[in-house]
Amino acid sequence: MSAFVDAQSGGFSINLVHRDSESSPFYNPKETPARRVGNAGRRSIGRVHRFSHMLHLNSSRSISDPSDPDAQLTANNGEYLVNISLGTPPFPIVAIADTGSDIIWTQCKPCTDCYKQDAPLFDPKSSSSYRTVSCSSNACNSLQSEGSSCSSDGSVCEYQVSYGDQSHTQGDVAAETLTLESKTGNPVALPKTVIGCGHDNAGTFSPKGSGIVGLGGGPASLVSQLGSSIGGKFSYCMVPYAAAKPTSLMNFGTNAVVSGNGVLSTPLISDPSQPTFYFLQLEAVSVGSKKIAFQGSSIGGSGNIIIDSGTTLTLVPTDFFSQLSDAVETQVTGGTKTSDPEGFFSLCYVPDSSLKLPPVTAHFKGADVVLTSDNIFIQVNDKVVCLAFYANDQLSIYGNVAQQNFLIGYDLPKQTLSFKPTDCTNT
C-alpha cells in the first residue's frame, strides 16, 4: 500500500520510541536514572556543536561548560527512534527520527570503512526495488546541500554528510522502497524514496544505531519527499520523560491537523539558506509576574530559536538563563533545594508535596504557551527534579522536554506551528 494513497484517505501515524526506554536498542540497564538524564543533557550540548557546524557558526564561541564531559558528541544523538524497513523484501532498521537533519541514510554493504553496528547491514543486492540515482536526476540535485557529487565514472550520484565532531557518512544516492510501521498495524510503503546508502561511515556513531530518518525542512527529508501527499503537515505528541508509556506519536497528513479548543499558533519561520531547521520567534518568558525579554540567536531571519524534537533541554543564552533561573528560584515555595547527583544541572529540588513551582509562560509571537511543571523541570530520579533549561551562547533551541504533553503541529504551506495541551500518554 502506498503512503500517497494512505495519506489521501486520512493520513497515517507512527510510533516514536525514546532512546532511553527499555524497548530501545540504546537502553542500558546498568545506567542509573540520574545518569540517563545527565547523558541526555550532554547530548543536547553535543547537538548544539553539530547544529553550529551546519550553520557555520564560530565554533570557538563558548558554551557554559565546553569541556568534554559536558558535551556528548555523538553524530547519531537524536532522542527518538522509529521502526522502518528498506527494500523488497522489507529489511528492518531502527532509525533515529531527526528534525535536525534532512537525508535518510543507513549503512550498506559493501562497506569500505564503516563504524561497528550491532544490527545487520542493509544489502542493496538483496532488494529488487533498489536503484541508484543518476547524476543528472532531480533527486541528485535535491541533495546538493548534502554534498552530492558524481562517482568517478560519472554514472552514480553520491552524497557526503559531515558532522561537527568530524564524523561523516558518504555513499550512493538511491531510490528505494521505505516502509513505516503505522500505529494501525498496516505498513505504509513509500516507493522510490530517495535515500543515502552509506559505504564509508566513520566517527562517533553509536553501534546501537542503524540509520537516520531526516525530518527537517530540506528537500531530501522524509517530510519534503512526502510533500503534497501529506499536505505539508506533520505533528507529534511526546510523552513526559518519566512516563511509563515507552512510545510517543507522530502523525502525517490529515492525521496531523491540530484543531479544537486550546490551540495556539505561531509563525513557522524558514531561512532559505538553512532549510533544515524550523525557527520560531520567542519574545519573552514569564515566571509568575516577572517577564524576561528573549533575544536568542541572530540567525533564521526573524526567527531566534530552533524548535527541535531531538534536543532534550531548552538551550538559551547565558544572561537569559541566569535571569530565568533566578526568577524560578526566587518564586519557588516549599520544597528543599538539592544538587544534581551527576553535577550537570544547576537548579534542583526534592520533589515532595511541599514544592510549589511558579507559573511559567513561553511568549511566542502570537502564542502565549503556558508550561507545566513537567515542561520546566526534568525528573532526574525519584528524589531530584532539575530545571530543564541550560545556558548556551552559540544557539538557542526549544527542546523536547518543553514540548512534552503538547500536540505540536507543523503546517508548512501555511508556515505555522501549533501547540495544543494534550495528555500524550492517551494518544
Short mmCIF file of C-alpha atoms in Angstrom, two decimals:
data_model
loop_
_atom_site.label_atom_id
_atom_site.label_comp_id
_atom_site.label_asym_id
_atom_site.label_seq_id
_atom_site.Cartn_x
_atom_site.Cartn_y
_atom_site.Cartn_z
CA MET A 1 0.00 0.00 0.00
CA SER A 2 1.43 3.36 -1.00
CA ALA A 3 1.78 6.16 1.54
CA PHE A 4 0.32 8.51 -1.04
CA VAL A 5 -2.93 6.50 -1.06
CA ASP A 6 -2.84 6.20 2.70
CA ALA A 7 -2.37 9.92 3.21
CA GLN A 8 -5.20 10.82 0.86
CA SER A 9 -7.58 8.50 2.72
CA GLY A 10 -6.93 10.13 6.08
CA GLY A 11 -3.21 10.30 6.81
CA PHE A 12 -1.22 7.94 8.98
CA SER A 13 0.53 7.80 12.34
CA ILE A 14 3.68 6.08 13.58
CA ASN A 15 5.16 5.38 16.99
CA LEU A 16 8.33 7.06 18.22
CA VAL A 17 10.38 5.21 20.84
CA HIS A 18 12.54 7.19 23.27
CA ARG A 19 16.14 6.02 23.10
CA ASP A 20 16.25 5.51 26.90
CA SER A 21 13.13 3.33 27.07
CA GLU A 22 13.51 -0.39 27.73
CA SER A 23 12.30 -1.18 24.20
CA SER A 24 15.16 0.80 22.65
CA PRO A 25 18.44 -0.80 21.48
CA PHE A 26 20.20 2.15 23.15
CA TYR A 27 18.80 1.23 26.58
CA ASN A 28 21.49 0.48 29.14
CA PRO A 29 20.11 -1.31 32.24
CA LYS A 30 23.30 -0.53 34.16
CA GLU A 31 22.74 3.22 33.98
CA THR A 32 21.03 4.96 36.89
CA PRO A 33 18.09 7.27 36.07
CA ALA A 34 20.30 10.22 37.00
CA ARG A 35 23.00 9.10 34.58
CA ARG A 36 20.45 8.70 31.76
CA VAL A 37 19.12 12.22 32.27
CA GLY A 38 22.63 13.63 32.58
CA ASN A 39 23.62 11.93 29.34
CA ALA A 40 20.52 13.35 27.63
CA GLY A 41 21.66 16.80 28.76
CA ARG A 42 25.14 16.19 27.42
CA ARG A 43 23.68 15.05 24.10
CA SER A 44 21.83 18.37 23.98
CA ILE A 45 25.16 20.18 24.19
CA GLY A 46 26.65 17.88 21.57
CA ARG A 47 23.71 18.68 19.33
CA VAL A 48 24.49 22.39 19.62
CA HIS A 49 28.00 21.68 18.34
CA ARG A 50 26.54 19.80 15.38
CA PHE A 51 23.95 22.46 14.54
CA SER A 52 26.53 25.22 14.88
CA HIS A 53 28.74 23.36 12.41
CA MET A 54 25.81 23.09 9.98
CA LEU A 55 25.03 26.80 10.40
CA HIS A 56 28.73 27.72 10.06
CA LEU A 57 28.75 29.48 13.40
CA ASN A 58 32.04 30.23 15.10
CA SER A 59 32.79 27.02 16.98
CA SER A 60 35.18 28.87 19.30
CA ARG A 61 32.30 30.68 20.99
CA SER A 62 31.80 29.36 24.47
CA ILE A 63 29.15 27.05 25.80
CA SER A 64 28.57 27.35 29.54
CA ASP A 65 30.82 24.34 30.05
CA PRO A 66 32.56 23.26 26.85
CA SER A 67 34.65 20.53 28.47
CA ASP A 68 34.38 17.04 27.02
CA PRO A 69 32.42 15.55 29.97
CA ASP A 70 29.60 18.03 29.31
CA ALA A 71 29.39 17.54 25.56
CA GLN A 72 28.47 14.05 24.43
CA LEU A 73 29.46 14.43 20.79
CA THR A 74 27.82 11.55 19.02
CA ALA A 75 26.73 12.01 15.43
CA ASN A 76 23.53 9.95 15.87
CA ASN A 77 22.44 11.79 19.02
CA GLY A 78 18.70 12.27 18.46
CA GLU A 79 16.31 11.23 21.20
CA TYR A 80 13.57 9.33 19.35
CA LEU A 81 13.66 6.18 17.25
CA VAL A 82 11.37 4.91 14.52
CA ASN A 83 10.99 1.41 13.10
CA ILE A 84 11.34 1.39 9.34
CA SER A 85 12.13 -1.14 6.64
CA LEU A 86 14.08 -0.70 3.43
CA GLY A 87 13.80 -2.63 0.21
CA THR A 88 11.88 -5.56 -1.24
CA PRO A 89 11.57 -7.79 0.72
CA PRO A 90 11.49 -5.33 3.65
CA PHE A 91 14.70 -5.18 5.71
CA PRO A 92 14.06 -3.87 9.27
CA ILE A 93 16.04 -0.89 10.58
CA VAL A 94 15.73 1.02 13.85
CA ALA A 95 16.47 4.61 12.82
CA ILE A 96 16.75 7.90 14.66
CA ALA A 97 13.91 10.28 13.74
CA ASP A 98 15.63 13.65 13.48
CA THR A 99 14.03 17.06 12.88
CA GLY A 100 17.58 18.47 12.83
CA SER A 101 18.69 16.71 9.64
CA ASP A 102 17.34 16.00 6.17
CA ILE A 103 18.80 12.98 4.47
CA ILE A 104 17.54 9.44 5.13
CA TRP A 105 20.52 7.10 5.30
CA THR A 106 21.77 3.78 6.60
CA GLN A 107 24.99 1.77 6.42
CA CYS A 108 25.10 -0.53 3.42
CA LYS A 109 27.07 -3.48 2.17
CA PRO A 110 29.76 -3.50 0.92
CA CYS A 111 31.49 -1.27 3.48
CA THR A 112 34.81 0.25 2.57
CA ASP A 113 35.05 1.87 6.01
CA CYS A 114 32.07 1.54 8.36
CA TYR A 115 31.60 2.01 12.08
CA LYS A 116 30.74 -1.05 14.15
CA GLN A 117 26.99 -1.69 14.03
CA ASP A 118 25.26 -4.29 16.20
CA ALA A 119 22.38 -4.86 13.76
CA PRO A 120 22.95 -6.44 10.32
CA LEU A 121 23.80 -4.09 7.45
CA PHE A 122 21.39 -3.44 4.58
CA ASP A 123 22.48 -5.19 1.39
CA PRO A 124 21.19 -3.40 -1.75
CA LYS A 125 21.83 -6.51 -3.84
CA SER A 126 19.16 -8.33 -1.81
CA SER A 127 16.45 -5.80 -2.73
CA SER A 128 14.58 -5.95 -6.03
CA SER A 129 13.41 -2.32 -5.67
CA TYR A 130 16.82 -0.69 -5.10
CA ARG A 131 18.01 1.66 -7.85
CA THR A 132 20.99 4.00 -7.82
CA VAL A 133 20.31 7.57 -8.92
CA SER A 134 22.00 9.25 -11.89
CA CYS A 135 23.94 12.49 -11.54
CA SER A 136 21.55 14.33 -13.86
CA SER A 137 18.42 13.43 -11.89
CA ASN A 138 16.28 15.80 -9.82
CA ALA A 139 16.94 13.56 -6.82
CA CYS A 140 20.67 14.17 -7.13
CA ASN A 141 20.14 17.90 -7.50
CA SER A 142 17.98 17.94 -4.35
CA LEU A 143 20.96 16.65 -2.37
CA GLN A 144 23.33 19.46 -3.26
CA SER A 145 23.19 20.67 0.35
CA GLU A 146 24.31 17.16 1.38
CA GLY A 147 27.41 17.39 -0.77
CA SER A 148 26.13 15.41 -3.75
CA SER A 149 28.65 14.61 -6.48
CA CYS A 150 29.29 12.07 -9.22
CA SER A 151 31.11 8.77 -8.97
CA SER A 152 34.48 8.55 -10.69
CA ASP A 153 32.90 7.06 -13.79
CA GLY A 154 30.10 9.68 -13.77
CA SER A 155 27.29 7.14 -13.58
CA VAL A 156 26.06 7.30 -9.97
CA CYS A 157 25.08 10.21 -7.74
CA GLU A 158 26.94 10.18 -4.43
CA TYR A 159 26.40 12.07 -1.17
CA GLN A 160 28.58 13.11 1.74
CA VAL A 161 27.50 14.47 5.12
CA SER A 162 29.95 15.71 7.74
CA TYR A 163 29.05 16.35 11.37
CA GLY A 164 30.54 18.85 13.80
CA ASP A 165 32.60 16.18 15.56
CA GLN A 166 34.37 15.12 12.35
CA SER A 167 32.09 12.09 11.89
CA HIS A 168 30.91 11.53 8.34
CA THR A 169 28.81 9.36 6.08
CA GLN A 170 29.20 9.01 2.34
CA GLY A 171 27.93 6.63 -0.28
CA ASP A 172 25.47 6.22 -3.13
CA VAL A 173 22.20 8.08 -3.59
CA ALA A 174 19.44 5.61 -4.38
CA ALA A 175 15.69 5.30 -4.86
CA GLU A 176 14.27 2.59 -2.63
CA THR A 177 11.01 1.50 -1.04
CA LEU A 178 10.87 2.72 2.57
CA THR A 179 8.16 1.16 4.74
CA LEU A 180 6.91 2.66 8.00
CA GLU A 181 5.15 0.71 10.75
CA SER A 182 1.91 2.62 11.22
CA LYS A 183 0.05 2.72 14.51
CA THR A 184 -2.85 0.78 12.97
CA GLY A 185 -0.55 -2.12 12.12
CA ASN A 186 -0.86 -1.55 8.38
CA PRO A 187 2.56 -0.97 6.78
CA VAL A 188 2.89 2.33 4.94
CA ALA A 189 5.08 1.79 1.88
CA LEU A 190 6.86 4.73 0.23
CA PRO A 191 8.18 3.60 -3.15
CA LYS A 192 11.11 5.41 -4.78
CA THR A 193 12.11 7.23 -1.62
CA VAL A 194 15.49 8.92 -2.06
CA ILE A 195 17.98 7.58 0.50
CA GLY A 196 21.69 7.55 1.16
CA CYS A 197 23.31 4.11 1.10
CA GLY A 198 26.44 4.68 3.16
CA HIS A 199 29.57 2.71 2.29
CA ASP A 200 32.05 4.94 4.15
CA ASN A 201 30.83 5.98 7.61
CA ALA A 202 33.13 6.78 10.49
CA GLY A 203 33.39 8.77 13.70
CA THR A 204 31.36 8.77 16.90
CA PHE A 205 28.30 6.85 15.68
CA SER A 206 26.89 4.50 18.29
CA PRO A 207 26.88 0.80 17.32
CA LYS A 208 23.28 0.66 18.57
CA GLY A 209 22.01 2.86 15.74
CA SER A 210 21.46 1.66 12.19
CA GLY A 211 20.10 4.69 10.36
CA ILE A 212 18.71 8.22 10.41
CA VAL A 213 15.37 9.45 9.06
CA GLY A 214 15.70 13.18 8.40
CA LEU A 215 12.55 15.17 9.21
CA GLY A 216 13.97 18.66 8.62
CA GLY A 217 12.77 21.19 6.09
CA GLY A 218 15.31 20.46 3.35
CA PRO A 219 14.33 18.83 0.03
CA ALA A 220 15.82 15.42 0.88
CA SER A 221 13.89 14.92 4.14
CA LEU A 222 11.06 12.45 4.55
CA VAL A 223 8.60 15.30 5.14
CA SER A 224 9.64 17.06 1.93
CA GLN A 225 9.58 13.86 -0.11
CA LEU A 226 6.05 13.11 1.08
CA GLY A 227 5.19 16.66 0.02
CA SER A 228 1.69 17.24 -1.27
CA SER A 229 0.56 13.72 -0.34
CA ILE A 230 0.51 14.84 3.30
CA GLY A 231 -0.44 18.43 2.53
CA GLY A 232 2.84 19.57 4.08
CA LYS A 233 1.54 18.66 7.55
CA PHE A 234 3.02 16.59 10.38
CA SER A 235 2.66 16.61 14.14
CA TYR A 236 3.88 14.77 17.21
CA CYS A 237 2.84 14.27 20.81
CA MET A 238 5.68 13.40 23.17
CA VAL A 239 5.04 11.64 26.45
CA PRO A 240 6.80 13.02 29.56
CA TYR A 241 10.35 11.79 30.08
CA ALA A 242 9.50 9.76 33.19
CA ALA A 243 6.20 8.33 31.88
CA ALA A 244 5.69 4.57 31.91
CA LYS A 245 4.46 4.60 28.30
CA PRO A 246 7.50 3.98 26.05
CA THR A 247 6.13 5.43 22.82
CA SER A 248 5.15 8.85 21.53
CA LEU A 249 3.06 9.51 18.44
CA MET A 250 3.97 11.14 15.13
CA ASN A 251 1.27 11.97 12.58
CA PHE A 252 1.27 12.83 8.88
CA GLY A 253 -1.33 14.31 6.54
CA THR A 254 -4.87 14.74 7.82
CA ASN A 255 -3.92 12.85 10.99
CA ALA A 256 -1.57 15.74 11.75
CA VAL A 257 -4.19 18.51 11.81
CA VAL A 258 -4.19 20.31 15.18
CA SER A 259 -7.60 21.83 15.93
CA GLY A 260 -10.16 22.38 18.70
CA ASN A 261 -10.14 24.26 21.98
CA GLY A 262 -6.83 25.45 23.38
CA VAL A 263 -4.89 25.58 20.10
CA LEU A 264 -2.28 28.35 19.87
CA SER A 265 -0.35 29.09 16.67
CA THR A 266 2.85 30.98 15.92
CA PRO A 267 4.67 31.68 12.65
CA LEU A 268 6.99 28.91 11.49
CA ILE A 269 9.94 30.79 10.08
CA SER A 270 12.10 29.36 7.33
CA ASP A 271 15.55 30.51 6.28
CA PRO A 272 16.25 29.63 2.62
CA SER A 273 19.96 29.49 3.38
CA GLN A 274 19.35 26.94 6.17
CA PRO A 275 16.21 25.00 5.13
CA THR A 276 16.81 22.11 7.53
CA PHE A 277 15.83 23.98 10.67
CA TYR A 278 12.43 25.10 11.95
CA PHE A 279 12.73 28.57 13.50
CA LEU A 280 10.30 30.34 15.84
CA GLN A 281 10.22 33.82 17.33
CA LEU A 282 10.25 33.67 21.13
CA GLU A 283 9.60 37.15 22.53
CA ALA A 284 9.81 36.51 26.27
CA VAL A 285 9.31 34.02 29.09
CA SER A 286 7.25 34.88 32.17
CA VAL A 287 7.93 33.39 35.58
CA GLY A 288 4.99 34.38 37.73
CA SER A 289 4.64 38.14 37.22
CA LYS A 290 8.25 38.60 36.06
CA LYS A 291 8.54 38.82 32.25
CA ILE A 292 12.02 38.25 30.85
CA ALA A 293 12.67 39.51 27.31
CA PHE A 294 14.33 36.98 24.99
CA GLN A 295 16.87 37.87 22.31
CA GLY A 296 18.13 34.41 21.34
CA SER A 297 20.16 33.58 18.27
CA SER A 298 20.64 36.13 15.48
CA ILE A 299 20.00 33.54 12.76
CA GLY A 300 16.98 32.21 10.92
CA GLY A 301 15.80 35.56 9.54
CA SER A 302 13.30 36.89 12.09
CA GLY A 303 13.42 33.60 14.00
CA ASN A 304 15.54 33.49 17.15
CA ILE A 305 15.12 29.90 18.40
CA ILE A 306 15.06 26.48 16.73
CA ILE A 307 12.32 24.03 17.73
CA ASP A 308 13.79 20.54 17.74
CA SER A 309 12.46 17.15 18.83
CA GLY A 310 15.94 15.65 19.10
CA THR A 311 17.29 18.04 21.76
CA THR A 312 16.20 17.25 25.32
CA LEU A 313 16.86 20.57 27.08
CA THR A 314 15.88 24.09 26.14
CA LEU A 315 19.09 25.98 25.42
CA VAL A 316 19.16 29.74 25.97
CA PRO A 317 21.82 32.47 26.22
CA THR A 318 23.74 32.67 29.48
CA ASP A 319 22.35 36.06 30.53
CA PHE A 320 18.79 34.93 29.88
CA PHE A 321 19.38 31.64 31.71
CA SER A 322 20.68 33.49 34.77
CA GLN A 323 17.58 35.70 34.89
CA LEU A 324 15.26 32.73 34.34
CA SER A 325 16.95 30.55 36.93
CA ASP A 326 16.98 33.37 39.50
CA ALA A 327 13.29 34.11 38.86
CA VAL A 328 12.32 30.46 39.29
CA GLU A 329 14.41 30.04 42.44
CA THR A 330 13.02 33.26 43.95
CA GLN A 331 9.41 32.25 43.34
CA VAL A 332 9.56 28.57 44.29
CA THR A 333 7.85 27.96 47.62
CA GLY A 334 8.30 24.98 49.91
CA GLY A 335 10.44 22.06 48.89
CA THR A 336 14.12 21.57 49.54
CA LYS A 337 16.86 22.71 47.23
CA THR A 338 19.33 19.94 46.43
CA SER A 339 22.11 19.11 43.99
CA ASP A 340 22.13 17.03 40.81
CA PRO A 341 23.80 13.64 41.51
CA GLU A 342 25.58 13.92 38.16
CA GLY A 343 26.64 17.55 38.67
CA PHE A 344 25.19 18.63 35.31
CA PHE A 345 22.14 20.72 36.28
CA SER A 346 22.42 23.86 38.38
CA LEU A 347 18.96 24.26 39.94
CA CYS A 348 17.39 21.18 41.54
CA TYR A 349 14.81 20.37 44.20
CA VAL A 350 13.46 17.42 46.16
CA PRO A 351 10.04 16.77 44.55
CA ASP A 352 7.96 16.42 47.72
CA SER A 353 4.38 17.58 48.28
CA SER A 354 5.50 20.91 49.71
CA LEU A 355 7.23 22.01 46.49
CA LYS A 356 5.22 24.69 44.67
CA LEU A 357 6.50 25.96 41.32
CA PRO A 358 5.63 29.35 39.84
CA PRO A 359 3.61 29.51 36.60
CA VAL A 360 5.83 29.79 33.53
CA THR A 361 4.67 31.02 30.10
CA ALA A 362 6.64 30.99 26.85
CA HIS A 363 5.57 34.04 24.83
CA PHE A 364 5.99 33.14 21.18
CA LYS A 365 4.81 35.59 18.55
CA GLY A 366 1.01 35.34 18.69
CA ALA A 367 1.03 32.40 21.14
CA ASP A 368 1.37 32.50 24.92
CA VAL A 369 2.15 28.88 25.76
CA VAL A 370 1.59 28.02 29.42
CA LEU A 371 4.09 25.40 30.52
CA THR A 372 3.50 22.75 33.18
CA SER A 373 5.95 21.58 35.81
CA ASP A 374 6.87 18.65 33.51
CA ASN A 375 7.97 21.15 30.85
CA ILE A 376 10.04 23.24 33.25
CA PHE A 377 11.69 20.55 35.37
CA ILE A 378 13.04 17.15 34.40
CA GLN A 379 12.90 14.24 36.83
CA VAL A 380 16.47 13.10 37.42
CA ASN A 381 15.44 10.33 39.83
CA ASP A 382 12.78 9.69 42.48
CA LYS A 383 14.39 12.26 44.78
CA VAL A 384 15.55 15.01 42.43
CA VAL A 385 14.00 17.27 39.76
CA CYS A 386 16.07 19.89 37.93
CA LEU A 387 15.42 22.91 35.74
CA ALA A 388 15.29 21.64 32.13
CA PHE A 389 16.95 24.76 30.69
CA TYR A 390 20.66 25.15 30.04
CA ALA A 391 22.96 28.09 29.31
CA ASN A 392 24.45 28.17 25.81
CA ASP A 393 25.75 31.18 23.88
CA GLN A 394 26.04 29.55 20.47
CA LEU A 395 22.48 28.66 19.58
CA SER A 396 19.00 28.72 21.12
CA ILE A 397 16.91 25.55 20.90
CA TYR A 398 13.42 24.84 22.23
CA GLY A 399 13.88 21.24 23.37
CA ASN A 400 11.58 18.28 23.73
CA VAL A 401 11.01 18.47 27.50
CA ALA A 402 9.32 21.84 26.94
CA GLN A 403 7.20 20.21 24.19
CA GLN A 404 6.02 17.18 26.16
CA ASN A 405 2.26 16.78 26.63
CA PHE A 406 1.60 19.18 23.77
CA LEU A 407 0.35 18.17 20.36
CA ILE A 408 2.84 20.07 18.19
CA GLY A 409 1.62 20.62 14.62
CA TYR A 410 3.70 21.80 11.65
CA ASP A 411 1.77 23.26 8.70
CA LEU A 412 4.47 24.01 6.13
CA PRO A 413 2.25 25.58 3.40
CA LYS A 414 0.71 27.98 5.93
CA GLN A 415 4.05 28.40 7.73
CA THR A 416 2.53 27.96 11.17
CA LEU A 417 3.35 25.86 14.19
CA SER A 418 0.54 24.98 16.61
CA PHE A 419 0.52 23.97 20.26
CA LYS A 420 -2.37 22.13 21.88
CA PRO A 421 -2.13 20.95 25.51
CA THR A 422 -2.69 17.17 25.32
CA ASP A 423 -2.22 14.14 27.55
CA CYS A 424 0.19 12.37 25.21
CA THR A 425 0.05 9.14 27.24
CA ASN A 426 -3.54 8.71 25.95
CA THR A 427 -2.83 9.20 22.24
#
